[in-house]
mmCIF file of C-alpha atoms and ligand atoms in Angstrom:
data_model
loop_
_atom_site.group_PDB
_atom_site.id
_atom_site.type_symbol
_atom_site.label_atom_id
_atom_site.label_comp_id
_atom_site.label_asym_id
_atom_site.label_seq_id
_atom_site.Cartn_x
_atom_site.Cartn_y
_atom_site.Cartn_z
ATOM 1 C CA UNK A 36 95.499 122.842 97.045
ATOM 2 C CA UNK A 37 93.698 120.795 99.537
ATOM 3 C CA UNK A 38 92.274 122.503 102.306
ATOM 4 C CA UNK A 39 91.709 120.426 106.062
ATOM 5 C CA UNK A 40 91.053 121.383 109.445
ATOM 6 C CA UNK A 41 93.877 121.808 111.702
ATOM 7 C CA UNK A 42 94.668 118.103 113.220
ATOM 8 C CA UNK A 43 94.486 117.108 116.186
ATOM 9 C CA UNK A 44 96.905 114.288 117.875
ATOM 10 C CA UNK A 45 95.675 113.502 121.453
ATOM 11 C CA UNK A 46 98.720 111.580 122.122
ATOM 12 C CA UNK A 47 102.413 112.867 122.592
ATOM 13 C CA UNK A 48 105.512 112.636 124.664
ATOM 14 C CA UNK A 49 106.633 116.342 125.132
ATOM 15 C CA UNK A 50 109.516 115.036 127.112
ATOM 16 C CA UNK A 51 109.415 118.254 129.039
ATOM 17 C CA UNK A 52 110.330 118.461 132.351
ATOM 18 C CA UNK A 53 113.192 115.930 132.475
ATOM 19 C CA UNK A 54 114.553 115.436 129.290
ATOM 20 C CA UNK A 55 115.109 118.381 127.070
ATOM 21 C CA UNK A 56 117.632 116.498 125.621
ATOM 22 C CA UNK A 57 115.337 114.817 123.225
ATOM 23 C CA UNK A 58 112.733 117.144 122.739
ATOM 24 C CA UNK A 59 111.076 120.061 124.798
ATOM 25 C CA UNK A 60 107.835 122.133 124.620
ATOM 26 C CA UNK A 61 109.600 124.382 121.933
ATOM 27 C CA UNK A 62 110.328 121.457 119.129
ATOM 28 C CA UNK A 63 107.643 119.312 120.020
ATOM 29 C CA UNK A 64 104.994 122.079 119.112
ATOM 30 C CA UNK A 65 106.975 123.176 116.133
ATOM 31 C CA UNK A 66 107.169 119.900 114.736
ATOM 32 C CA UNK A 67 103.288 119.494 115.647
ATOM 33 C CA UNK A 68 102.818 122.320 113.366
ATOM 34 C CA UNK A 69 105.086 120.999 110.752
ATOM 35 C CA UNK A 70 103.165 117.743 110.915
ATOM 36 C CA UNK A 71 99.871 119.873 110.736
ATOM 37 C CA UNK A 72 98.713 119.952 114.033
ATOM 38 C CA UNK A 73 97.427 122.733 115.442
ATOM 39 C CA UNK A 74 96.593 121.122 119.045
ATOM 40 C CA UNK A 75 98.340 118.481 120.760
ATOM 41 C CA UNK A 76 97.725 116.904 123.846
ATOM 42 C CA UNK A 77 100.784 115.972 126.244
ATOM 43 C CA UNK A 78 101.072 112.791 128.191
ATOM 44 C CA UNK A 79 102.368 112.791 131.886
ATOM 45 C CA UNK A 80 105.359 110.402 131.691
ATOM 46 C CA UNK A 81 107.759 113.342 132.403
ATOM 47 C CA UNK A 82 110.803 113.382 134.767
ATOM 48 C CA UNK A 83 109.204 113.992 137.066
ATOM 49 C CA UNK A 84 105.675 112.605 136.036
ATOM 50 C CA UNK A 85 102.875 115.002 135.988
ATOM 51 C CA UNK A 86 101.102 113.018 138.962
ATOM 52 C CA UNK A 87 99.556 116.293 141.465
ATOM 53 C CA UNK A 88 99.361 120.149 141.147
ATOM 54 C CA UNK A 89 102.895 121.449 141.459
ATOM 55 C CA UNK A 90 103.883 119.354 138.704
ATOM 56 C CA UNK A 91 100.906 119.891 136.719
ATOM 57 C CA UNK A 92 100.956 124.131 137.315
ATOM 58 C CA UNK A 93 104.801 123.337 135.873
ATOM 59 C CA UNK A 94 104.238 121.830 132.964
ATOM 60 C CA UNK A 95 101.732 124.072 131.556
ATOM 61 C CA UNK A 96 103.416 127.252 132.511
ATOM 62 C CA UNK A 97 106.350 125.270 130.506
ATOM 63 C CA UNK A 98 103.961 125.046 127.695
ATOM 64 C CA UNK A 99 102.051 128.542 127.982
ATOM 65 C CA UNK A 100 105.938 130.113 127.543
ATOM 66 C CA UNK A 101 107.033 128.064 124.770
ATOM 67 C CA UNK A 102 104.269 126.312 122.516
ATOM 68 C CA UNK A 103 103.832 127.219 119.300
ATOM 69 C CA UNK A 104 100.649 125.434 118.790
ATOM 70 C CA UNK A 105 97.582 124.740 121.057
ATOM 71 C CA UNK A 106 98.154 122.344 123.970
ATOM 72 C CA UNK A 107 96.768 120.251 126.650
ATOM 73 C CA UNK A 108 98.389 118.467 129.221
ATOM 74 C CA UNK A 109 97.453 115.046 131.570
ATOM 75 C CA UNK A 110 97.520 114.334 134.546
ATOM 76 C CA UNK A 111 98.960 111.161 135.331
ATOM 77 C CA UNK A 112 97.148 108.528 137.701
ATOM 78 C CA UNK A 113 99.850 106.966 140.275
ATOM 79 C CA UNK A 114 99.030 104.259 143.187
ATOM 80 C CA UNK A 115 97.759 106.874 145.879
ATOM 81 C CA UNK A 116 96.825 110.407 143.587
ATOM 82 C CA UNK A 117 93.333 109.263 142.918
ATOM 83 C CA UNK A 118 91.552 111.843 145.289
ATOM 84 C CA UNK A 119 93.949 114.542 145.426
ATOM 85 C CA UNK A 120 94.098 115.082 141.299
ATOM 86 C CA UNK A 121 90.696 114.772 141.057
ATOM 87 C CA UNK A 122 89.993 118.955 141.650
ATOM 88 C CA UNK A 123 92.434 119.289 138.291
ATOM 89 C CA UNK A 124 90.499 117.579 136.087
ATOM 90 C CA UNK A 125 88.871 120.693 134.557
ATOM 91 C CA UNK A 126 92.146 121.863 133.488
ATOM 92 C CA UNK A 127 93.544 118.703 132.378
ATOM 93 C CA UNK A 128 93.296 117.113 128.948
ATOM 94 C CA UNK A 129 92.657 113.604 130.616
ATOM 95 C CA UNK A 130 93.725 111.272 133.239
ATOM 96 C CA UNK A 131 96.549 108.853 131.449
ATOM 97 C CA UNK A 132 96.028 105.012 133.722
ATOM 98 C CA UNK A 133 99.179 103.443 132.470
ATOM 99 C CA UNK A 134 98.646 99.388 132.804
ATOM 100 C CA UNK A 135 101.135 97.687 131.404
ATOM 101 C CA UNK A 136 104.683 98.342 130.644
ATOM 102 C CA UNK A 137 105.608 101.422 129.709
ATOM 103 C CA UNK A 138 108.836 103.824 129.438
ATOM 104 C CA UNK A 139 108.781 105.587 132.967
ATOM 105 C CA UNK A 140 107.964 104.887 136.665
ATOM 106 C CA UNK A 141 104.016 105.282 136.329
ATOM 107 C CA UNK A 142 102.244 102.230 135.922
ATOM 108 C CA UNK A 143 99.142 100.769 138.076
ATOM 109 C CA UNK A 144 99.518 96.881 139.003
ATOM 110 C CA UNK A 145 96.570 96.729 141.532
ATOM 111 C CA UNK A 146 93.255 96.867 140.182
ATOM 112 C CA UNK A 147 92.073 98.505 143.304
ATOM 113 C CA UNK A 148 94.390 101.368 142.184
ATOM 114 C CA UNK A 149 92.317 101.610 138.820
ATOM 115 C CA UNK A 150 88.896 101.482 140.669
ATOM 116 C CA UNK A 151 89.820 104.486 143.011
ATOM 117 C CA UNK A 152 90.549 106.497 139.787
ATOM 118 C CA UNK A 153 87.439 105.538 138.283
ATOM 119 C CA UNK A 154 85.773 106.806 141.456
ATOM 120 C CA UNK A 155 87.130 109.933 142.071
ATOM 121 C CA UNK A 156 88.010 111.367 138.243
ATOM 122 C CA UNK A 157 85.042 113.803 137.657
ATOM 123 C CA UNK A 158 82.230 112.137 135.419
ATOM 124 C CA UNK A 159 82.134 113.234 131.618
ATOM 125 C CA UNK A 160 85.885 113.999 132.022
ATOM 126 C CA UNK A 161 88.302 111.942 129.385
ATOM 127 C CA UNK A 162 90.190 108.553 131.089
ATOM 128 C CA UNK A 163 92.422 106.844 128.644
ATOM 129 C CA UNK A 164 94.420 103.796 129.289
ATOM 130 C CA UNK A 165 97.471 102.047 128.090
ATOM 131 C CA UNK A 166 96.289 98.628 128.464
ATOM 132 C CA UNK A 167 97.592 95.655 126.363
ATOM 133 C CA UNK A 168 95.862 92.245 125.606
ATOM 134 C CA UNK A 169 93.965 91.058 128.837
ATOM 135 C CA UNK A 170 94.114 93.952 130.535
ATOM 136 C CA UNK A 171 92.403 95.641 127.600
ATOM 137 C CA UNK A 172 89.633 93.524 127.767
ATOM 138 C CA UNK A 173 89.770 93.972 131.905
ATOM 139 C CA UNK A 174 89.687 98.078 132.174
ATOM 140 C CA UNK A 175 86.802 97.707 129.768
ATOM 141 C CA UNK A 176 84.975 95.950 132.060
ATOM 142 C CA UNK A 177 86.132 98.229 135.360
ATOM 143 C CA UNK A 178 85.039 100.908 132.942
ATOM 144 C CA UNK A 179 81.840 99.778 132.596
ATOM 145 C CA UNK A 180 81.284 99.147 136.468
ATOM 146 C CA UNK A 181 81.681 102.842 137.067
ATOM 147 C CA UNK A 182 79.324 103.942 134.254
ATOM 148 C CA UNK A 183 82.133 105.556 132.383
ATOM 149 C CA UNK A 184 83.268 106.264 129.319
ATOM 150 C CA UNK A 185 86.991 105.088 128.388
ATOM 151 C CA UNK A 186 89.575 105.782 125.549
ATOM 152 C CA UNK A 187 92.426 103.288 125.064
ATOM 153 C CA UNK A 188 95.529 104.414 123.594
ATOM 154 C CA UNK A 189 97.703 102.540 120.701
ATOM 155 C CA UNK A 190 95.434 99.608 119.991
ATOM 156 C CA UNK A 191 97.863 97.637 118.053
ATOM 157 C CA UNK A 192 96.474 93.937 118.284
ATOM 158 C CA UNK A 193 94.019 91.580 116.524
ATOM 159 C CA UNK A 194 92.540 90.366 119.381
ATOM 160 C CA UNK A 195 92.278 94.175 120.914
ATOM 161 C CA UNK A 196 90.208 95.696 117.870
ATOM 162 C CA UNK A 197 87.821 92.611 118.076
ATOM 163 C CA UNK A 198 86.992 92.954 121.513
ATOM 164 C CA UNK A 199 86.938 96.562 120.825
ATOM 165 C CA UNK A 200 84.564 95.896 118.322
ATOM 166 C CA UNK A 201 82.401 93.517 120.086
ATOM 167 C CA UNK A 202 82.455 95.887 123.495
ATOM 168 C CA UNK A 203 81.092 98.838 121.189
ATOM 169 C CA UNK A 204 78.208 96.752 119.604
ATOM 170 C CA UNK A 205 77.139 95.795 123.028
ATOM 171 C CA UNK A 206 77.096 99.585 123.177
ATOM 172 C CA UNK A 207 79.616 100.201 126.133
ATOM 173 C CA UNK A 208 80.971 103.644 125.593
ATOM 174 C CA UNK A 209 84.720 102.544 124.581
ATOM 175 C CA UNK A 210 86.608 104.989 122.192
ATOM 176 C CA UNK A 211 90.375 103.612 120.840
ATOM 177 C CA UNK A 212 93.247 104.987 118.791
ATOM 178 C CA UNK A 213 95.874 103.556 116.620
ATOM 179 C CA UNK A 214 98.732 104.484 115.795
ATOM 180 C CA UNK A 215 100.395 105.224 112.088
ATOM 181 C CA UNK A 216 103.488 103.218 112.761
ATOM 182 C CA UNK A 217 101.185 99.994 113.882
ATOM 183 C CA UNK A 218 99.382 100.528 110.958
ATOM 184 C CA UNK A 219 102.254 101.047 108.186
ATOM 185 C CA UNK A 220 105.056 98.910 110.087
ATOM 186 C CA UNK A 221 105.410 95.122 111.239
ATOM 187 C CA UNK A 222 107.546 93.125 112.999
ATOM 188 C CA UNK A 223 109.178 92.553 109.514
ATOM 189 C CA UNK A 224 110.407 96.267 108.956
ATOM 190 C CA UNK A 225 112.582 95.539 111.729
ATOM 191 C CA UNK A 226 115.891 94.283 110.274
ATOM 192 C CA UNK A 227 115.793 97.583 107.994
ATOM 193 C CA UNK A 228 114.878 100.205 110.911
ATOM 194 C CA UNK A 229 117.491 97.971 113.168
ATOM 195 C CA UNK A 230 116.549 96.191 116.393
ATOM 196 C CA UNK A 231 116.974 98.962 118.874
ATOM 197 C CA UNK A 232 115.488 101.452 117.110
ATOM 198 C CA UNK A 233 112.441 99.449 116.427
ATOM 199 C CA UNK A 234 111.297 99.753 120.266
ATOM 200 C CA UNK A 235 108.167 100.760 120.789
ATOM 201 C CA UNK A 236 105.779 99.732 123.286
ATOM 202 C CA UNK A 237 103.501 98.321 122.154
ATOM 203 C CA UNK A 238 105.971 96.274 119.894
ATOM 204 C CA UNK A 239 105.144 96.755 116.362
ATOM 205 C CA UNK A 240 103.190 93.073 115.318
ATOM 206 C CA UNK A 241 102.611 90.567 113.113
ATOM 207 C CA UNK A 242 101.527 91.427 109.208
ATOM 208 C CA UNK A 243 97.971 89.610 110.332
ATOM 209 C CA UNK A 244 97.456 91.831 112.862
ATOM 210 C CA UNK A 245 98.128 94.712 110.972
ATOM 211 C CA UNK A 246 95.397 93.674 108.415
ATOM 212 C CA UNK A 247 93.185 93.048 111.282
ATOM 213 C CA UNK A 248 93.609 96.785 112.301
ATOM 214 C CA UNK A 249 92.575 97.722 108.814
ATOM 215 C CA UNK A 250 89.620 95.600 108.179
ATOM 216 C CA UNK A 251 88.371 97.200 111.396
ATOM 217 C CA UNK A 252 88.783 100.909 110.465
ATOM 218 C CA UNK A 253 85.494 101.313 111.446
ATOM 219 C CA UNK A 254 86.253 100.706 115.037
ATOM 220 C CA UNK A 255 88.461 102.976 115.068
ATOM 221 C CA UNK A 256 88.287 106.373 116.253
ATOM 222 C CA UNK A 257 91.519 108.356 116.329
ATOM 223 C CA UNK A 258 94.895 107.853 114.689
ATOM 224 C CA UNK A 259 97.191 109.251 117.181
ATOM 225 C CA UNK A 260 100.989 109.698 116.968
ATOM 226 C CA UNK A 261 102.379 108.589 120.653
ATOM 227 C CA UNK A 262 105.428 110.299 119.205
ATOM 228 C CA UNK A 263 107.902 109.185 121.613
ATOM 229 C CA UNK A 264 110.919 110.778 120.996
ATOM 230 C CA UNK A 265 114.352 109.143 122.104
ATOM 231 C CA UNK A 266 117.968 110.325 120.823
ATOM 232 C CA UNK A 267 120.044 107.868 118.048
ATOM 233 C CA UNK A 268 122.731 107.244 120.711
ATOM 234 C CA UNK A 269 120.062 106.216 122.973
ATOM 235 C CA UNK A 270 117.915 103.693 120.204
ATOM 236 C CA UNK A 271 121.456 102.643 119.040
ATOM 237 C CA UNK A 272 122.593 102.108 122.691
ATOM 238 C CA UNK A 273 122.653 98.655 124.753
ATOM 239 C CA UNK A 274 119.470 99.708 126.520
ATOM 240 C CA UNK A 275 117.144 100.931 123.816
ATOM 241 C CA UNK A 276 114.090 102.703 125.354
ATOM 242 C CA UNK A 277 110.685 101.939 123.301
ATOM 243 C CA UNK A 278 109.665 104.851 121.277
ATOM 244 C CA UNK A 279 109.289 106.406 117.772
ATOM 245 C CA UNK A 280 108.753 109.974 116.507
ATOM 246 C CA UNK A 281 105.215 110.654 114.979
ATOM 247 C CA UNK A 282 104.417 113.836 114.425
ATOM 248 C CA UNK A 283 105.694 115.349 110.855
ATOM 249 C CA UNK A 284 105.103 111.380 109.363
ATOM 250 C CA UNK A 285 101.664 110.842 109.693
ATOM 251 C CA UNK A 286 99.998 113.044 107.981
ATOM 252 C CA UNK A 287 102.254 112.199 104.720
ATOM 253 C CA UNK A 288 101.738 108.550 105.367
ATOM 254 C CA UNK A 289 97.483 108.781 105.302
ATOM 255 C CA UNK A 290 97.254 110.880 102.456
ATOM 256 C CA UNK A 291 99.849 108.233 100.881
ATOM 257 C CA UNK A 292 97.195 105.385 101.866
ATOM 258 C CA UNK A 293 93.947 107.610 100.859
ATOM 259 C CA UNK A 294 95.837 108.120 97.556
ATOM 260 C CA UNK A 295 96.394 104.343 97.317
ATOM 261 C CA UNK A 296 92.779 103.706 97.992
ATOM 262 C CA UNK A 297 93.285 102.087 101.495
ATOM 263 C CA UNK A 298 91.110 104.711 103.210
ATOM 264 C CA UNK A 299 89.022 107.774 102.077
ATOM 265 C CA UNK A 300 89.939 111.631 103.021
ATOM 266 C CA UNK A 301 86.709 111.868 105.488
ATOM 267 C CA UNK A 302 87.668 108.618 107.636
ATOM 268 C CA UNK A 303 91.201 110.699 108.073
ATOM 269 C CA UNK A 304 89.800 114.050 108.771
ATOM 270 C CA UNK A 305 87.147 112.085 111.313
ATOM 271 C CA UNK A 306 90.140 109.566 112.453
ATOM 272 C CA UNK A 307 92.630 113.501 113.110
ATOM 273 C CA UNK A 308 89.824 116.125 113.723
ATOM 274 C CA UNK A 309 86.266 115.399 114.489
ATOM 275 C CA UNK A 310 86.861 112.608 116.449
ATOM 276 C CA UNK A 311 89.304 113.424 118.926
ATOM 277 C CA UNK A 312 87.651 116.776 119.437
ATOM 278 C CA UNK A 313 84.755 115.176 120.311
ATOM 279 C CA UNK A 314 86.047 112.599 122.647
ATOM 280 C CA UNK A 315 88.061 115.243 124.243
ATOM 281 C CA UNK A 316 85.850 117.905 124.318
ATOM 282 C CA UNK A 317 88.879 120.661 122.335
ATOM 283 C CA UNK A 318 87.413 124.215 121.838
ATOM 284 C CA UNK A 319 87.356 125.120 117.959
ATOM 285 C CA UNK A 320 89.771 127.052 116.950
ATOM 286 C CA UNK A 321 88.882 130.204 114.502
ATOM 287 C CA UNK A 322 90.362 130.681 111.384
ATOM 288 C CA UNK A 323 92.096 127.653 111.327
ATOM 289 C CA UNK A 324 93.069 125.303 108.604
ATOM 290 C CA UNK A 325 96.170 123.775 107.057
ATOM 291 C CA UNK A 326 96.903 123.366 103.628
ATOM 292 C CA UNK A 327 97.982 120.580 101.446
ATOM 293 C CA UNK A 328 99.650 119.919 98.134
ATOM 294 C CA UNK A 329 97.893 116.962 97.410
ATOM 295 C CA UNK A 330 99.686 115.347 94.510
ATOM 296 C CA UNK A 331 103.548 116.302 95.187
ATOM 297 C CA UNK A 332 105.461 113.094 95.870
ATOM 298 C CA UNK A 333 108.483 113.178 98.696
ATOM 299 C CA UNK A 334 110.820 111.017 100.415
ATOM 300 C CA UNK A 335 110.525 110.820 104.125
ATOM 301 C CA UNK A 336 114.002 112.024 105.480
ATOM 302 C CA UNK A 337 115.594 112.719 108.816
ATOM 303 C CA UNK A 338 117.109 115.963 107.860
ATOM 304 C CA UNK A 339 114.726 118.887 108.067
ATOM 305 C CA UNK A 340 112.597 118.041 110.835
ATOM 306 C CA UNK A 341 111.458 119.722 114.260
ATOM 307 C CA UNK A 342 112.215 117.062 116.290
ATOM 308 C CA UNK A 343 115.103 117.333 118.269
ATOM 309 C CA UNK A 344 115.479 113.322 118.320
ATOM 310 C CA UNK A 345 116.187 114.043 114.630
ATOM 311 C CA UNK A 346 115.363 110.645 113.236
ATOM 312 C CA UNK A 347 112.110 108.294 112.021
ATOM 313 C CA UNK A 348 111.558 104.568 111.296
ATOM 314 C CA UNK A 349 109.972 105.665 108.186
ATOM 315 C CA UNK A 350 113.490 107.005 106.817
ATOM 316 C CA UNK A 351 113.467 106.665 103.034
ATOM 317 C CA UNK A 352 109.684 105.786 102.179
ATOM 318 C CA UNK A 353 108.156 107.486 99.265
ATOM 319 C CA UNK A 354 105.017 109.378 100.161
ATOM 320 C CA UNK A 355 102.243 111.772 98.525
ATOM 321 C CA UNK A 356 101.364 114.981 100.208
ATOM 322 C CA UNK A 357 103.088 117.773 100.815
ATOM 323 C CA UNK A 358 101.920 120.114 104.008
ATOM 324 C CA UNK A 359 102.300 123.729 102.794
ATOM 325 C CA UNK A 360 100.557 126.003 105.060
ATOM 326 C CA UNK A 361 99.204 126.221 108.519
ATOM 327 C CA UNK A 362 97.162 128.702 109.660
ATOM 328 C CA UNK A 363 95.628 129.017 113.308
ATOM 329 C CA UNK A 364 93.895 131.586 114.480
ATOM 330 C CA UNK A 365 93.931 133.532 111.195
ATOM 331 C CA UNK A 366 97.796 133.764 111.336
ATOM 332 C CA UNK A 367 100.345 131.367 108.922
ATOM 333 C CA UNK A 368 102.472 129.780 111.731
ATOM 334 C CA UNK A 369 103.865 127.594 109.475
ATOM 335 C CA UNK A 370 104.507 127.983 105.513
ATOM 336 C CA UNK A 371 107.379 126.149 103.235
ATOM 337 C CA UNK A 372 109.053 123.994 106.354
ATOM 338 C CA UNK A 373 109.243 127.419 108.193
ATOM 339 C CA UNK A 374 107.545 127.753 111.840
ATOM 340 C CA UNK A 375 106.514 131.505 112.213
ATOM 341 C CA UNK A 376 104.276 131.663 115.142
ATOM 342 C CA UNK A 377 106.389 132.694 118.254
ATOM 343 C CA UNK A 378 107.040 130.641 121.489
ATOM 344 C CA UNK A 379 104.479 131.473 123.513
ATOM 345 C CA UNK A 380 101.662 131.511 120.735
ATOM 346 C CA UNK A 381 99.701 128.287 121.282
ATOM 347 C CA UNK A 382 96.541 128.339 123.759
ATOM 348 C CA UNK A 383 95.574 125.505 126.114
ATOM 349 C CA UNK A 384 93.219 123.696 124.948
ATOM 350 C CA UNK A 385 90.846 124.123 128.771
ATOM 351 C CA UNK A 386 91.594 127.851 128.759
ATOM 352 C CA UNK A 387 90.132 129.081 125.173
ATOM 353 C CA UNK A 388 86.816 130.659 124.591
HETATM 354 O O1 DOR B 578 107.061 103.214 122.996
HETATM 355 C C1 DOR B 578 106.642 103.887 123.933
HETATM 356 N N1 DOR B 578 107.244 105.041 124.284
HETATM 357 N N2 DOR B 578 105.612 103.445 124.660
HETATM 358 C C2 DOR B 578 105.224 104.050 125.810
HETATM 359 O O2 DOR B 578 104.317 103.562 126.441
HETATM 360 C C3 DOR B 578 105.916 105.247 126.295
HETATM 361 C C4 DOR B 578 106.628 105.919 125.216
HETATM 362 C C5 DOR B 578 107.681 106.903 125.730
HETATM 363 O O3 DOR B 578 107.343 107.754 126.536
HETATM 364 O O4 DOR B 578 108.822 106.831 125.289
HETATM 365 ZN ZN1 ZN B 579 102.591 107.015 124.658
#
């Protein structure tokens, strides 16, 4: 049995407020722990978005009732919340700058908007970005002008990991994630996943820049999920919102690759643990640990999952790896595809110790 800390995935659609439908604080967490997460941290693209304090005070007394694992929640930046947020930063995970398109109404066109957020955020306090291409290379650079640290989410590109790369040899203080299903999907797993349920923003790519991502491992810091879930009806409809569910694939799908020699077990325990508890400062968490049957072989299926979406893109793949028990904070929450920690049970993540 193969013993790891309890992972971390700093990126996550919890879907609650707004639309319970496809998932809510309840199956979200449970399916974090089923994926072997013990924290997760919750991005402010809500109905409404998480964008001042009434919203904010909701969604983690949402969370605080009905978690099962440990939580954090961001604040989202909009075009005139810049000043009035600031005060929450303390007791936010992050501010999420959304720069490019995206699935929901928040999204900064003006770079004067990004500047003002860079201004008023607290110092030493986690920004990360959804920034594509250009604007990649452009929030790098605001970044910088501030004296700031940045994290961008979902790097998925060729030309975003090299510019990544060459921004952190100059030594600006740029951190990046990617995600598992830009780094085990392309743009040709699409006719088998089926066009509308192969949205995601970003897109998935080409094969080359997949390779790219890999031959740059080194650059990057987290995997992250952005599990983005979005009902059948809805990726089967004539308006397919972007969006895949992460969390109980991705731990299956690295141990896969570290089993077929494409990475090593300490670049995923930095890539799911140290590293995004660095970056965003997480408490430890006593007693905590999840535990792995290393060598039993599965098939990814739809069917026994958390997730209330109740589907994956990576339906049918063969993987090695089986999660058997979770424990945080000395208690087994989860054990043989069985959530036992209560509602109510996970911590946030600015609260503990
Ligand atoms: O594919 C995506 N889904 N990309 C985003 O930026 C948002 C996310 C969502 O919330 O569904
Ligand atoms: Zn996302």
């Amino acid at each position: 049995m193969l013993r790891l800390p309890g992972l971390i995935d700093i990126h996550v659609h919890t879907r609650e407020p707004g639309a319970t439908y496809k998932e809510d604080w309840d199956s979200v967490s449970a399916a974090a722990l089923a994926g072997g997460f013990t924290t997760i941290l919750a991005m402010p693209n809500t109905n409404p978005p998480i964008t001042d304090l009434q919203t904010f005070d909701q969604a983690l007394q949402l969370a605080q009732h009905k978690a099962h694992c440990d939580f954090g929640q961001y604040l989202g930046a909009n075009a005139d919340n810049a000043q009035s947020i600031a005060s929450l930063a303390p007791q936010a995970a992050g501010l999420k700058m959304y720069l490019d398109q995206t699935y929901g109404p928040l999204r900064l066109d003006d770079m004067r908007q990004w500047m003002s957020h860079f201004e008023y955020w607290q110092m030493n306090r986690p920004i990360v970005a959804h920034a594509d291409s250009r604007s990649l290379a452009a929030v790098i650079l605001v970044a910088q002008l501030f004296n700031r640290p940045i994290h961008l989410a979902h790097v998925s590109k060729a030309e975003e990991i090299l510019v990544i790369r060459k921004a952190k040899e100059r030594g600006i203080q740029v951190t990046c994630e990617v995600t598992p299903h830009h780094l085990f999907l392309t743009q040709e797993d699409i006719p088998a996943i089926g066009t509308g349920r192969s949205e995601v923003r970003p897109r998935l790519n080409t094969p080359e820049d997949q390779k790219c991502l890999w031959d740059n491992l080194d650059v990057i810091d987290c995997f992250a999920t952005d599990h983005a879930p979005h009902t059948l009806s809805e990726k089967d409809g004539s308006n397919p919102p972007p969006g895949f569910p992460g969390l109980e694939t991705a731990l299956p799908l690295f141990l896969t690759a570290v089993g077929n020699g494409k990475l090593t077990l300490d670049e995923v325990i930095a890539r799911m643990y140290t590293n995004p508890k660095r970056i965003f400062n997480l408490p430890d968490q006593p007693d905590t640990y999840i535990e792995i049957d290393e060598n039993q072989p599965w098939v990814i299926q739809s069917r026994n999952t958390y997730t209330r979406c109740a589907w994956t893109p990576f339906e049918g793949r063969e993987v090695q790896g089986q999660l058997k028990q979770v424990v945080l904070r000395g208690k087994a929450v989860y054990k043989e595809g069985r959530v036992f920690a209560p509602p109510g049970y996970g911590q946030s993540i600015r609260t503990i110790g």
